[in-house]
Amino acid sequence: MAVCQNVSMEGSCKNASVCESYTAVNSSYNLGKYVPGRNPLDTSALPSGTGFTVRYPPGENYVLLPNNTNCTLQTVMTFYCNTTALWSVEKSAPVLPVPVQPSVHFVPGSHICTYNFQFDFAGACPVTVPSRPDQLSTGSILIMMFIVLVILYFVMGCFINIARGKVGEELIPHHRFWSMLPVYIMDGIMFTVTCGGRSKETYERI
Protein backbone atom coordinates (compact mmCIF):
# COMPACT_ATOMS: atom_id res chain seq x y z
CA MET A 1 0.00 0.00 0.00
CA ALA A 2 0.93 3.64 -0.47
CA VAL A 3 -0.81 6.78 0.72
CA CYS A 4 -0.29 9.40 -1.98
CA GLN A 5 1.22 7.48 -4.87
CA ASN A 6 0.79 4.48 -7.14
CA VAL A 7 2.17 1.16 -5.88
CA SER A 8 3.07 0.35 -9.54
CA MET A 9 2.49 -3.41 -9.42
CA GLU A 10 1.60 -5.76 -12.26
CA GLY A 11 -1.83 -6.93 -13.34
CA SER A 12 -4.88 -5.11 -12.01
CA CYS A 13 -2.69 -3.19 -9.54
CA LYS A 14 -1.03 -0.97 -12.13
CA ASN A 15 -3.30 1.89 -11.06
CA ALA A 16 -3.69 1.08 -7.37
CA SER A 17 -2.80 2.60 -4.02
CA VAL A 18 -3.61 -0.68 -2.24
CA CYS A 19 -2.92 -4.07 -3.80
CA GLU A 20 -3.58 -7.58 -2.50
CA SER A 21 -1.25 -10.13 -4.06
CA TYR A 22 -1.41 -13.92 -4.02
CA THR A 23 1.96 -15.18 -5.21
CA ALA A 24 0.91 -18.83 -4.94
CA VAL A 25 -1.70 -18.48 -7.70
CA ASN A 26 -0.09 -15.43 -9.34
CA SER A 27 -3.12 -13.19 -8.90
CA SER A 28 -3.68 -9.74 -7.44
CA TYR A 29 -6.61 -7.48 -6.55
CA ASN A 30 -6.90 -3.70 -6.64
CA LEU A 31 -8.24 -2.81 -3.18
CA GLY A 32 -7.93 0.95 -3.58
CA LYS A 33 -7.66 2.96 -6.76
CA TYR A 34 -4.94 5.55 -7.22
CA VAL A 35 -6.30 8.98 -8.15
CA PRO A 36 -3.60 11.60 -8.88
CA GLY A 37 -3.98 14.76 -6.81
CA ARG A 38 -6.52 13.23 -4.40
CA ASN A 39 -5.72 13.45 -0.68
CA PRO A 40 -7.03 10.28 1.04
CA LEU A 41 -6.15 11.43 4.59
CA ASP A 42 -9.00 11.99 7.04
CA THR A 43 -7.94 13.52 10.37
CA SER A 44 -11.50 14.22 11.55
CA ALA A 45 -12.50 10.56 11.92
CA LEU A 46 -10.64 10.16 15.24
CA PRO A 47 -10.32 12.37 18.33
CA SER A 48 -7.56 14.93 17.96
CA GLY A 49 -4.11 13.54 18.72
CA THR A 50 -5.11 9.85 18.62
CA GLY A 51 -4.41 9.11 14.95
CA PHE A 52 -5.78 9.48 11.44
CA THR A 53 -7.64 7.51 8.78
CA VAL A 54 -6.86 6.87 5.12
CA ARG A 55 -9.88 6.27 2.86
CA TYR A 56 -9.00 5.01 -0.59
CA PRO A 57 -11.24 5.25 -3.66
CA PRO A 58 -12.96 1.95 -4.61
CA GLY A 59 -10.83 -0.55 -6.50
CA GLU A 60 -11.91 -3.40 -8.77
CA ASN A 61 -14.98 -5.62 -8.69
CA TYR A 62 -14.92 -8.88 -6.77
CA VAL A 63 -17.12 -12.01 -6.92
CA LEU A 64 -18.32 -13.23 -3.53
CA LEU A 65 -18.71 -16.96 -3.13
CA PRO A 66 -20.82 -19.04 -2.79
CA ASN A 67 -23.57 -16.70 -4.01
CA ASN A 68 -21.50 -15.34 -6.93
CA THR A 69 -22.54 -11.78 -6.09
CA ASN A 70 -20.46 -8.83 -7.23
CA CYS A 71 -19.11 -6.09 -4.99
CA THR A 72 -16.54 -3.32 -5.36
CA LEU A 73 -13.46 -3.64 -3.20
CA GLN A 74 -12.44 -0.65 -1.09
CA THR A 75 -9.98 -0.08 1.75
CA VAL A 76 -10.04 1.99 4.94
CA MET A 77 -6.85 2.17 7.02
CA THR A 78 -6.78 3.60 10.53
CA PHE A 79 -3.46 4.55 12.10
CA TYR A 80 -3.50 4.85 15.90
CA CYS A 81 -0.92 6.81 17.85
CA ASN A 82 1.65 4.51 19.47
CA THR A 83 5.03 6.04 20.23
CA THR A 84 6.68 2.60 20.42
CA ALA A 85 5.52 1.52 16.93
CA LEU A 86 8.40 2.89 14.89
CA TRP A 87 8.30 2.20 11.17
CA SER A 88 11.54 1.86 9.25
CA VAL A 89 12.27 4.54 6.67
CA GLU A 90 14.61 3.48 3.88
CA LYS A 91 14.36 5.65 0.80
CA SER A 92 16.34 3.14 -1.27
CA ALA A 93 13.87 0.31 -0.61
CA PRO A 94 10.83 0.26 -2.97
CA VAL A 95 8.75 -1.91 -0.59
CA LEU A 96 8.98 -2.15 3.21
CA PRO A 97 7.18 -4.60 5.51
CA VAL A 98 4.93 -3.28 8.27
CA PRO A 99 6.84 -3.77 11.56
CA VAL A 100 3.67 -4.16 13.65
CA GLN A 101 1.05 -6.75 12.78
CA PRO A 102 -2.15 -4.90 11.81
CA SER A 103 -5.72 -5.85 12.61
CA VAL A 104 -7.54 -6.76 9.37
CA HIS A 105 -11.30 -7.14 8.96
CA PHE A 106 -13.13 -7.93 5.73
CA VAL A 107 -16.70 -6.64 5.67
CA PRO A 108 -18.73 -8.01 2.71
CA GLY A 109 -21.69 -6.07 1.39
CA SER A 110 -24.25 -6.15 -1.39
CA HIS A 111 -22.38 -3.50 -3.41
CA ILE A 112 -19.25 -2.58 -1.45
CA CYS A 113 -16.80 -4.95 0.23
CA THR A 114 -14.52 -3.16 2.65
CA TYR A 115 -11.12 -4.06 4.04
CA ASN A 116 -10.58 -2.36 7.41
CA PHE A 117 -6.96 -2.18 8.52
CA GLN A 118 -5.91 -0.92 11.95
CA PHE A 119 -2.26 -0.05 12.55
CA ASP A 120 -0.19 1.17 15.49
CA PHE A 121 2.05 3.92 14.16
CA ALA A 122 4.35 6.39 15.91
CA GLY A 123 3.90 8.78 13.00
CA ALA A 124 0.22 9.14 13.92
CA CYS A 125 1.13 10.89 17.18
CA PRO A 126 0.99 14.70 17.29
CA VAL A 127 4.32 16.45 16.91
CA THR A 128 5.16 19.30 19.28
CA VAL A 129 7.16 21.95 17.48
CA PRO A 130 9.45 23.80 19.92
CA SER A 131 9.52 27.55 19.68
CA ARG A 132 12.56 29.04 18.00
CA PRO A 133 15.06 30.86 20.22
CA ASP A 134 14.60 34.02 18.17
CA GLN A 135 10.86 34.11 18.85
CA LEU A 136 9.73 36.45 21.63
CA SER A 137 6.93 35.49 23.95
CA THR A 138 3.95 37.74 24.59
CA GLY A 139 5.24 38.56 28.06
CA SER A 140 8.64 39.62 26.68
CA ILE A 141 6.99 41.89 24.13
CA LEU A 142 4.81 43.53 26.81
CA ILE A 143 7.81 44.12 29.08
CA MET A 144 9.78 45.68 26.22
CA MET A 145 6.83 47.93 25.35
CA PHE A 146 6.51 48.98 29.00
CA ILE A 147 10.22 49.88 29.24
CA VAL A 148 10.07 51.90 26.01
CA LEU A 149 6.98 53.80 27.20
CA VAL A 150 8.62 54.59 30.56
CA ILE A 151 11.74 55.92 28.81
CA LEU A 152 9.62 58.02 26.45
CA TYR A 153 7.64 59.34 29.43
CA PHE A 154 10.71 60.62 31.25
CA VAL A 155 12.55 61.89 28.14
CA MET A 156 9.57 63.72 26.69
CA GLY A 157 8.62 65.03 30.14
CA CYS A 158 12.11 66.46 30.66
CA PHE A 159 12.02 68.22 27.29
CA ILE A 160 8.61 69.72 28.08
CA ASN A 161 9.80 70.96 31.48
CA ILE A 162 12.94 72.46 29.91
CA ALA A 163 10.72 74.32 27.47
CA ARG A 164 8.74 75.63 30.46
CA GLY A 165 11.96 76.95 32.04
CA LYS A 166 12.16 74.50 34.91
CA VAL A 167 15.50 73.41 36.35
CA GLY A 168 16.91 70.88 38.82
CA GLU A 169 14.58 68.20 40.13
CA GLU A 170 11.64 70.00 38.55
CA LEU A 171 12.87 68.69 35.18
CA ILE A 172 11.53 65.25 36.17
CA PRO A 173 7.88 64.99 35.09
CA HIS A 174 5.56 64.83 38.12
CA HIS A 175 8.62 65.00 40.37
CA ARG A 176 6.51 65.44 43.53
CA PHE A 177 4.77 62.14 42.91
CA TRP A 178 8.01 60.26 42.21
CA SER A 179 9.78 61.76 45.25
CA MET A 180 6.88 60.74 47.51
CA LEU A 181 6.41 57.28 45.93
CA PRO A 182 8.77 55.46 48.39
CA VAL A 183 6.89 57.08 51.27
CA TYR A 184 3.55 55.96 49.82
CA ILE A 185 4.87 52.40 49.38
CA MET A 186 6.17 52.19 52.94
CA ASP A 187 2.94 53.66 54.28
CA GLY A 188 0.95 51.07 52.35
CA ILE A 189 3.12 48.24 53.69
CA MET A 190 2.70 49.46 57.27
CA PHE A 191 -1.05 49.80 56.78
CA THR A 192 -1.20 46.18 55.58
CA VAL A 193 1.10 44.77 58.27
CA THR A 194 -0.74 46.54 61.12
CA CYS A 195 -4.16 45.64 59.64
CA GLY A 196 -5.04 49.32 59.35
CA GLY A 197 -3.92 50.15 62.89
CA ARG A 198 -1.52 52.84 61.74
CA SER A 199 -4.39 54.67 60.07
CA LYS A 200 -5.60 55.79 63.51
CA GLU A 201 -2.41 57.82 63.94
CA THR A 202 -1.82 59.13 60.42
CA TYR A 203 -5.28 59.51 58.89
CA GLU A 204 -8.18 61.57 60.02
CA ARG A 205 -11.42 59.73 60.67
CA ILE A 206 -14.13 60.24 58.07
PDB file of C-alpha atoms in Angstrom:
ATOM      1  CA  MET A   1       0.000   0.000   0.000  1.00  0.00           C
ATOM      2  CA  ALA A   2       0.932   3.640  -0.469  1.00  0.00           C
ATOM      3  CA  VAL A   3      -0.806   6.776   0.720  1.00  0.00           C
ATOM      4  CA  CYS A   4      -0.294   9.397  -1.977  1.00  0.00           C
ATOM      5  CA  GLN A   5       1.219   7.479  -4.869  1.00  0.00           C
ATOM      6  CA  ASN A   6       0.788   4.479  -7.141  1.00  0.00           C
ATOM      7  CA  VAL A   7       2.167   1.158  -5.884  1.00  0.00           C
ATOM      8  CA  SER A   8       3.065   0.347  -9.536  1.00  0.00           C
ATOM      9  CA  MET A   9       2.493  -3.409  -9.424  1.00  0.00           C
ATOM     10  CA  GLU A  10       1.598  -5.757 -12.262  1.00  0.00           C
ATOM     11  CA  GLY A  11      -1.830  -6.929 -13.337  1.00  0.00           C
ATOM     12  CA  SER A  12      -4.876  -5.109 -12.011  1.00  0.00           C
ATOM     13  CA  CYS A  13      -2.687  -3.190  -9.544  1.00  0.00           C
ATOM     14  CA  LYS A  14      -1.026  -0.974 -12.131  1.00  0.00           C
ATOM     15  CA  ASN A  15      -3.296   1.887 -11.057  1.00  0.00           C
ATOM     16  CA  ALA A  16      -3.688   1.075  -7.368  1.00  0.00           C
ATOM     17  CA  SER A  17      -2.802   2.600  -4.017  1.00  0.00           C
ATOM     18  CA  VAL A  18      -3.605  -0.683  -2.241  1.00  0.00           C
ATOM     19  CA  CYS A  19      -2.918  -4.071  -3.797  1.00  0.00           C
ATOM     20  CA  GLU A  20      -3.580  -7.583  -2.496  1.00  0.00           C
ATOM     21  CA  SER A  21      -1.252 -10.125  -4.061  1.00  0.00           C
ATOM     22  CA  TYR A  22      -1.408 -13.919  -4.023  1.00  0.00           C
ATOM     23  CA  THR A  23       1.959 -15.184  -5.214  1.00  0.00           C
ATOM     24  CA  ALA A  24       0.912 -18.833  -4.939  1.00  0.00           C
ATOM     25  CA  VAL A  25      -1.704 -18.481  -7.699  1.00  0.00           C
ATOM     26  CA  ASN A  26      -0.094 -15.433  -9.344  1.00  0.00           C
ATOM     27  CA  SER A  27      -3.119 -13.190  -8.904  1.00  0.00           C
ATOM     28  CA  SER A  28      -3.680  -9.736  -7.436  1.00  0.00           C
ATOM     29  CA  TYR A  29      -6.607  -7.479  -6.552  1.00  0.00           C
ATOM     30  CA  ASN A  30      -6.895  -3.704  -6.643  1.00  0.00           C
ATOM     31  CA  LEU A  31      -8.237  -2.811  -3.182  1.00  0.00           C
ATOM     32  CA  GLY A  32      -7.930   0.946  -3.579  1.00  0.00           C
ATOM     33  CA  LYS A  33      -7.663   2.960  -6.757  1.00  0.00           C
ATOM     34  CA  TYR A  34      -4.942   5.547  -7.220  1.00  0.00           C
ATOM     35  CA  VAL A  35      -6.304   8.979  -8.150  1.00  0.00           C
ATOM     36  CA  PRO A  36      -3.601  11.601  -8.881  1.00  0.00           C
ATOM     37  CA  GLY A  37      -3.975  14.757  -6.809  1.00  0.00           C
ATOM     38  CA  ARG A  38      -6.519  13.233  -4.402  1.00  0.00           C
ATOM     39  CA  ASN A  39      -5.721  13.448  -0.681  1.00  0.00           C
ATOM     40  CA  PRO A  40      -7.027  10.284   1.042  1.00  0.00           C
ATOM     41  CA  LEU A  41      -6.154  11.433   4.586  1.00  0.00           C
ATOM     42  CA  ASP A  42      -9.004  11.990   7.041  1.00  0.00           C
ATOM     43  CA  THR A  43      -7.935  13.524  10.366  1.00  0.00           C
ATOM     44  CA  SER A  44     -11.499  14.218  11.547  1.00  0.00           C
ATOM     45  CA  ALA A  45     -12.502  10.558  11.925  1.00  0.00           C
ATOM     46  CA  LEU A  46     -10.637  10.163  15.238  1.00  0.00           C
ATOM     47  CA  PRO A  47     -10.320  12.373  18.330  1.00  0.00           C
ATOM     48  CA  SER A  48      -7.562  14.926  17.964  1.00  0.00           C
ATOM     49  CA  GLY A  49      -4.113  13.542  18.718  1.00  0.00           C
ATOM     50  CA  THR A  50      -5.111   9.853  18.620  1.00  0.00           C
ATOM     51  CA  GLY A  51      -4.407   9.115  14.954  1.00  0.00           C
ATOM     52  CA  PHE A  52      -5.777   9.477  11.444  1.00  0.00           C
ATOM     53  CA  THR A  53      -7.643   7.509   8.780  1.00  0.00           C
ATOM     54  CA  VAL A  54      -6.858   6.874   5.115  1.00  0.00           C
ATOM     55  CA  ARG A  55      -9.884   6.265   2.863  1.00  0.00           C
ATOM     56  CA  TYR A  56      -8.998   5.006  -0.585  1.00  0.00           C
ATOM     57  CA  PRO A  57     -11.245   5.251  -3.656  1.00  0.00           C
ATOM     58  CA  PRO A  58     -12.956   1.949  -4.607  1.00  0.00           C
ATOM     59  CA  GLY A  59     -10.828  -0.547  -6.500  1.00  0.00           C
ATOM     60  CA  GLU A  60     -11.912  -3.398  -8.768  1.00  0.00           C
ATOM     61  CA  ASN A  61     -14.979  -5.623  -8.687  1.00  0.00           C
ATOM     62  CA  TYR A  62     -14.917  -8.883  -6.765  1.00  0.00           C
ATOM     63  CA  VAL A  63     -17.120 -12.008  -6.917  1.00  0.00           C
ATOM     64  CA  LEU A  64     -18.316 -13.226  -3.534  1.00  0.00           C
ATOM     65  CA  LEU A  65     -18.705 -16.958  -3.133  1.00  0.00           C
ATOM     66  CA  PRO A  66     -20.821 -19.039  -2.794  1.00  0.00           C
ATOM     67  CA  ASN A  67     -23.574 -16.695  -4.014  1.00  0.00           C
ATOM     68  CA  ASN A  68     -21.504 -15.339  -6.928  1.00  0.00           C
ATOM     69  CA  THR A  69     -22.543 -11.778  -6.087  1.00  0.00           C
ATOM     70  CA  ASN A  70     -20.457  -8.829  -7.225  1.00  0.00           C
ATOM     71  CA  CYS A  71     -19.110  -6.091  -4.986  1.00  0.00           C
ATOM     72  CA  THR A  72     -16.542  -3.323  -5.360  1.00  0.00           C
ATOM     73  CA  LEU A  73     -13.461  -3.643  -3.198  1.00  0.00           C
ATOM     74  CA  GLN A  74     -12.439  -0.647  -1.088  1.00  0.00           C
ATOM     75  CA  THR A  75      -9.977  -0.077   1.754  1.00  0.00           C
ATOM     76  CA  VAL A  76     -10.040   1.994   4.941  1.00  0.00           C
ATOM     77  CA  MET A  77      -6.847   2.172   7.018  1.00  0.00           C
ATOM     78  CA  THR A  78      -6.778   3.600  10.529  1.00  0.00           C
ATOM     79  CA  PHE A  79      -3.460   4.550  12.101  1.00  0.00           C
ATOM     80  CA  TYR A  80      -3.496   4.845  15.895  1.00  0.00           C
ATOM     81  CA  CYS A  81      -0.920   6.805  17.853  1.00  0.00           C
ATOM     82  CA  ASN A  82       1.649   4.510  19.468  1.00  0.00           C
ATOM     83  CA  THR A  83       5.033   6.042  20.226  1.00  0.00           C
ATOM     84  CA  THR A  84       6.684   2.603  20.419  1.00  0.00           C
ATOM     85  CA  ALA A  85       5.523   1.515  16.928  1.00  0.00           C
ATOM     86  CA  LEU A  86       8.399   2.892  14.889  1.00  0.00           C
ATOM     87  CA  TRP A  87       8.298   2.202  11.171  1.00  0.00           C
ATOM     88  CA  SER A  88      11.541   1.864   9.251  1.00  0.00           C
ATOM     89  CA  VAL A  89      12.271   4.539   6.668  1.00  0.00           C
ATOM     90  CA  GLU A  90      14.615   3.481   3.878  1.00  0.00           C
ATOM     91  CA  LYS A  91      14.362   5.649   0.795  1.00  0.00           C
ATOM     92  CA  SER A  92      16.340   3.140  -1.269  1.00  0.00           C
ATOM     93  CA  ALA A  93      13.872   0.310  -0.615  1.00  0.00           C
ATOM     94  CA  PRO A  94      10.827   0.261  -2.970  1.00  0.00           C
ATOM     95  CA  VAL A  95       8.749  -1.906  -0.590  1.00  0.00           C
ATOM     96  CA  LEU A  96       8.983  -2.150   3.210  1.00  0.00           C
ATOM     97  CA  PRO A  97       7.179  -4.596   5.515  1.00  0.00           C
ATOM     98  CA  VAL A  98       4.931  -3.282   8.269  1.00  0.00           C
ATOM     99  CA  PRO A  99       6.841  -3.769  11.560  1.00  0.00           C
ATOM    100  CA  VAL A 100       3.666  -4.156  13.655  1.00  0.00           C
ATOM    101  CA  GLN A 101       1.053  -6.753  12.776  1.00  0.00           C
ATOM    102  CA  PRO A 102      -2.155  -4.901  11.813  1.00  0.00           C
ATOM    103  CA  SER A 103      -5.725  -5.852  12.615  1.00  0.00           C
ATOM    104  CA  VAL A 104      -7.544  -6.757   9.374  1.00  0.00           C
ATOM    105  CA  HIS A 105     -11.297  -7.143   8.960  1.00  0.00           C
ATOM    106  CA  PHE A 106     -13.128  -7.928   5.730  1.00  0.00           C
ATOM    107  CA  VAL A 107     -16.703  -6.642   5.669  1.00  0.00           C
ATOM    108  CA  PRO A 108     -18.726  -8.010   2.706  1.00  0.00           C
ATOM    109  CA  GLY A 109     -21.695  -6.073   1.395  1.00  0.00           C
ATOM    110  CA  SER A 110     -24.252  -6.149  -1.392  1.00  0.00           C
ATOM    111  CA  HIS A 111     -22.382  -3.505  -3.412  1.00  0.00           C
ATOM    112  CA  ILE A 112     -19.253  -2.582  -1.451  1.00  0.00           C
ATOM    113  CA  CYS A 113     -16.803  -4.947   0.233  1.00  0.00           C
ATOM    114  CA  THR A 114     -14.517  -3.163   2.652  1.00  0.00           C
ATOM    115  CA  TYR A 115     -11.120  -4.061   4.039  1.00  0.00           C
ATOM    116  CA  ASN A 116     -10.584  -2.361   7.412  1.00  0.00           C
ATOM    117  CA  PHE A 117      -6.956  -2.185   8.521  1.00  0.00           C
ATOM    118  CA  GLN A 118      -5.908  -0.915  11.951  1.00  0.00           C
ATOM    119  CA  PHE A 119      -2.255  -0.050  12.552  1.00  0.00           C
ATOM    120  CA  ASP A 120      -0.189   1.168  15.493  1.00  0.00           C
ATOM    121  CA  PHE A 121       2.048   3.919  14.155  1.00  0.00           C
ATOM    122  CA  ALA A 122       4.351   6.388  15.912  1.00  0.00           C
ATOM    123  CA  GLY A 123       3.904   8.779  12.997  1.00  0.00           C
ATOM    124  CA  ALA A 124       0.221   9.138  13.916  1.00  0.00           C
ATOM    125  CA  CYS A 125       1.134  10.888  17.177  1.00  0.00           C
ATOM    126  CA  PRO A 126       0.993  14.695  17.287  1.00  0.00           C
ATOM    127  CA  VAL A 127       4.317  16.453  16.908  1.00  0.00           C
ATOM    128  CA  THR A 128       5.159  19.299  19.281  1.00  0.00           C
ATOM    129  CA  VAL A 129       7.158  21.954  17.481  1.00  0.00           C
ATOM    130  CA  PRO A 130       9.452  23.799  19.917  1.00  0.00           C
ATOM    131  CA  SER A 131       9.517  27.547  19.683  1.00  0.00           C
ATOM    132  CA  ARG A 132      12.557  29.043  18.004  1.00  0.00           C
ATOM    133  CA  PRO A 133      15.062  30.859  20.219  1.00  0.00           C
ATOM    134  CA  ASP A 134      14.601  34.019  18.175  1.00  0.00           C
ATOM    135  CA  GLN A 135      10.859  34.113  18.848  1.00  0.00           C
ATOM    136  CA  LEU A 136       9.732  36.452  21.632  1.00  0.00           C
ATOM    137  CA  SER A 137       6.926  35.488  23.952  1.00  0.00           C
ATOM    138  CA  THR A 138       3.947  37.743  24.590  1.00  0.00           C
ATOM    139  CA  GLY A 139       5.243  38.560  28.057  1.00  0.00           C
ATOM    140  CA  SER A 140       8.639  39.616  26.683  1.00  0.00           C
ATOM    141  CA  ILE A 141       6.986  41.893  24.128  1.00  0.00           C
ATOM    142  CA  LEU A 142       4.805  43.531  26.811  1.00  0.00           C
ATOM    143  CA  ILE A 143       7.812  44.117  29.085  1.00  0.00           C
ATOM    144  CA  MET A 144       9.777  45.684  26.219  1.00  0.00           C
ATOM    145  CA  MET A 145       6.834  47.928  25.347  1.00  0.00           C
ATOM    146  CA  PHE A 146       6.508  48.985  29.001  1.00  0.00           C
ATOM    147  CA  ILE A 147      10.221  49.878  29.244  1.00  0.00           C
ATOM    148  CA  VAL A 148      10.066  51.899  26.011  1.00  0.00           C
ATOM    149  CA  LEU A 149       6.980  53.797  27.204  1.00  0.00           C
ATOM    150  CA  VAL A 150       8.618  54.592  30.560  1.00  0.00           C
ATOM    151  CA  ILE A 151      11.736  55.918  28.811  1.00  0.00           C
ATOM    152  CA  LEU A 152       9.619  58.024  26.451  1.00  0.00           C
ATOM    153  CA  TYR A 153       7.641  59.345  29.427  1.00  0.00           C
ATOM    154  CA  PHE A 154      10.713  60.622  31.248  1.00  0.00           C
ATOM    155  CA  VAL A 155      12.553  61.886  28.143  1.00  0.00           C
ATOM    156  CA  MET A 156       9.573  63.725  26.687  1.00  0.00           C
ATOM    157  CA  GLY A 157       8.619  65.027  30.142  1.00  0.00           C
ATOM    158  CA  CYS A 158      12.114  66.461  30.660  1.00  0.00           C
ATOM    159  CA  PHE A 159      12.016  68.225  27.287  1.00  0.00           C
ATOM    160  CA  ILE A 160       8.610  69.721  28.084  1.00  0.00           C
ATOM    161  CA  ASN A 161       9.800  70.958  31.480  1.00  0.00           C
ATOM    162  CA  ILE A 162      12.944  72.459  29.913  1.00  0.00           C
ATOM    163  CA  ALA A 163      10.718  74.322  27.470  1.00  0.00           C
ATOM    164  CA  ARG A 164       8.745  75.629  30.465  1.00  0.00           C
ATOM    165  CA  GLY A 165      11.958  76.954  32.039  1.00  0.00           C
ATOM    166  CA  LYS A 166      12.157  74.499  34.913  1.00  0.00           C
ATOM    167  CA  VAL A 167      15.502  73.406  36.352  1.00  0.00           C
ATOM    168  CA  GLY A 168      16.913  70.879  38.816  1.00  0.00           C
ATOM    169  CA  GLU A 169      14.578  68.196  40.133  1.00  0.00           C
ATOM    170  CA  GLU A 170      11.645  69.996  38.548  1.00  0.00           C
ATOM    171  CA  LEU A 171      12.868  68.687  35.182  1.00  0.00           C
ATOM    172  CA  ILE A 172      11.527  65.249  36.171  1.00  0.00           C
ATOM    173  CA  PRO A 173       7.879  64.992  35.089  1.00  0.00           C
ATOM    174  CA  HIS A 174       5.563  64.828  38.121  1.00  0.00           C
ATOM    175  CA  HIS A 175       8.619  65.003  40.372  1.00  0.00           C
ATOM    176  CA  ARG A 176       6.511  65.444  43.532  1.00  0.00           C
ATOM    177  CA  PHE A 177       4.766  62.139  42.912  1.00  0.00           C
ATOM    178  CA  TRP A 178       8.011  60.257  42.208  1.00  0.00           C
ATOM    179  CA  SER A 179       9.777  61.762  45.250  1.00  0.00           C
ATOM    180  CA  MET A 180       6.882  60.740  47.511  1.00  0.00           C
ATOM    181  CA  LEU A 181       6.413  57.284  45.927  1.00  0.00           C
ATOM    182  CA  PRO A 182       8.767  55.459  48.392  1.00  0.00           C
ATOM    183  CA  VAL A 183       6.890  57.078  51.273  1.00  0.00           C
ATOM    184  CA  TYR A 184       3.552  55.960  49.818  1.00  0.00           C
ATOM    185  CA  ILE A 185       4.867  52.404  49.378  1.00  0.00           C
ATOM    186  CA  MET A 186       6.174  52.186  52.941  1.00  0.00           C
ATOM    187  CA  ASP A 187       2.939  53.662  54.279  1.00  0.00           C
ATOM    188  CA  GLY A 188       0.947  51.067  52.348  1.00  0.00           C
ATOM    189  CA  ILE A 189       3.123  48.243  53.689  1.00  0.00           C
ATOM    190  CA  MET A 190       2.702  49.461  57.274  1.00  0.00           C
ATOM    191  CA  PHE A 191      -1.046  49.804  56.779  1.00  0.00           C
ATOM    192  CA  THR A 192      -1.197  46.180  55.578  1.00  0.00           C
ATOM    193  CA  VAL A 193       1.103  44.773  58.274  1.00  0.00           C
ATOM    194  CA  THR A 194      -0.740  46.536  61.120  1.00  0.00           C
ATOM    195  CA  CYS A 195      -4.162  45.639  59.641  1.00  0.00           C
ATOM    196  CA  GLY A 196      -5.039  49.317  59.348  1.00  0.00           C
ATOM    197  CA  GLY A 197      -3.915  50.151  62.894  1.00  0.00           C
ATOM    198  CA  ARG A 198      -1.518  52.841  61.737  1.00  0.00           C
ATOM    199  CA  SER A 199      -4.387  54.668  60.074  1.00  0.00           C
ATOM    200  CA  LYS A 200      -5.595  55.792  63.514  1.00  0.00           C
ATOM    201  CA  GLU A 201      -2.411  57.820  63.937  1.00  0.00           C
ATOM    202  CA  THR A 202      -1.821  59.133  60.425  1.00  0.00           C
ATOM    203  CA  TYR A 203      -5.276  59.515  58.892  1.00  0.00           C
ATOM    204  CA  GLU A 204      -8.181  61.573  60.019  1.00  0.00           C
ATOM    205  CA  ARG A 205     -11.417  59.731  60.671  1.00  0.00           C
ATOM    206  CA  ILE A 206     -14.132  60.238  58.074  1.00  0.00           C
TER     207      ILE A 206
END
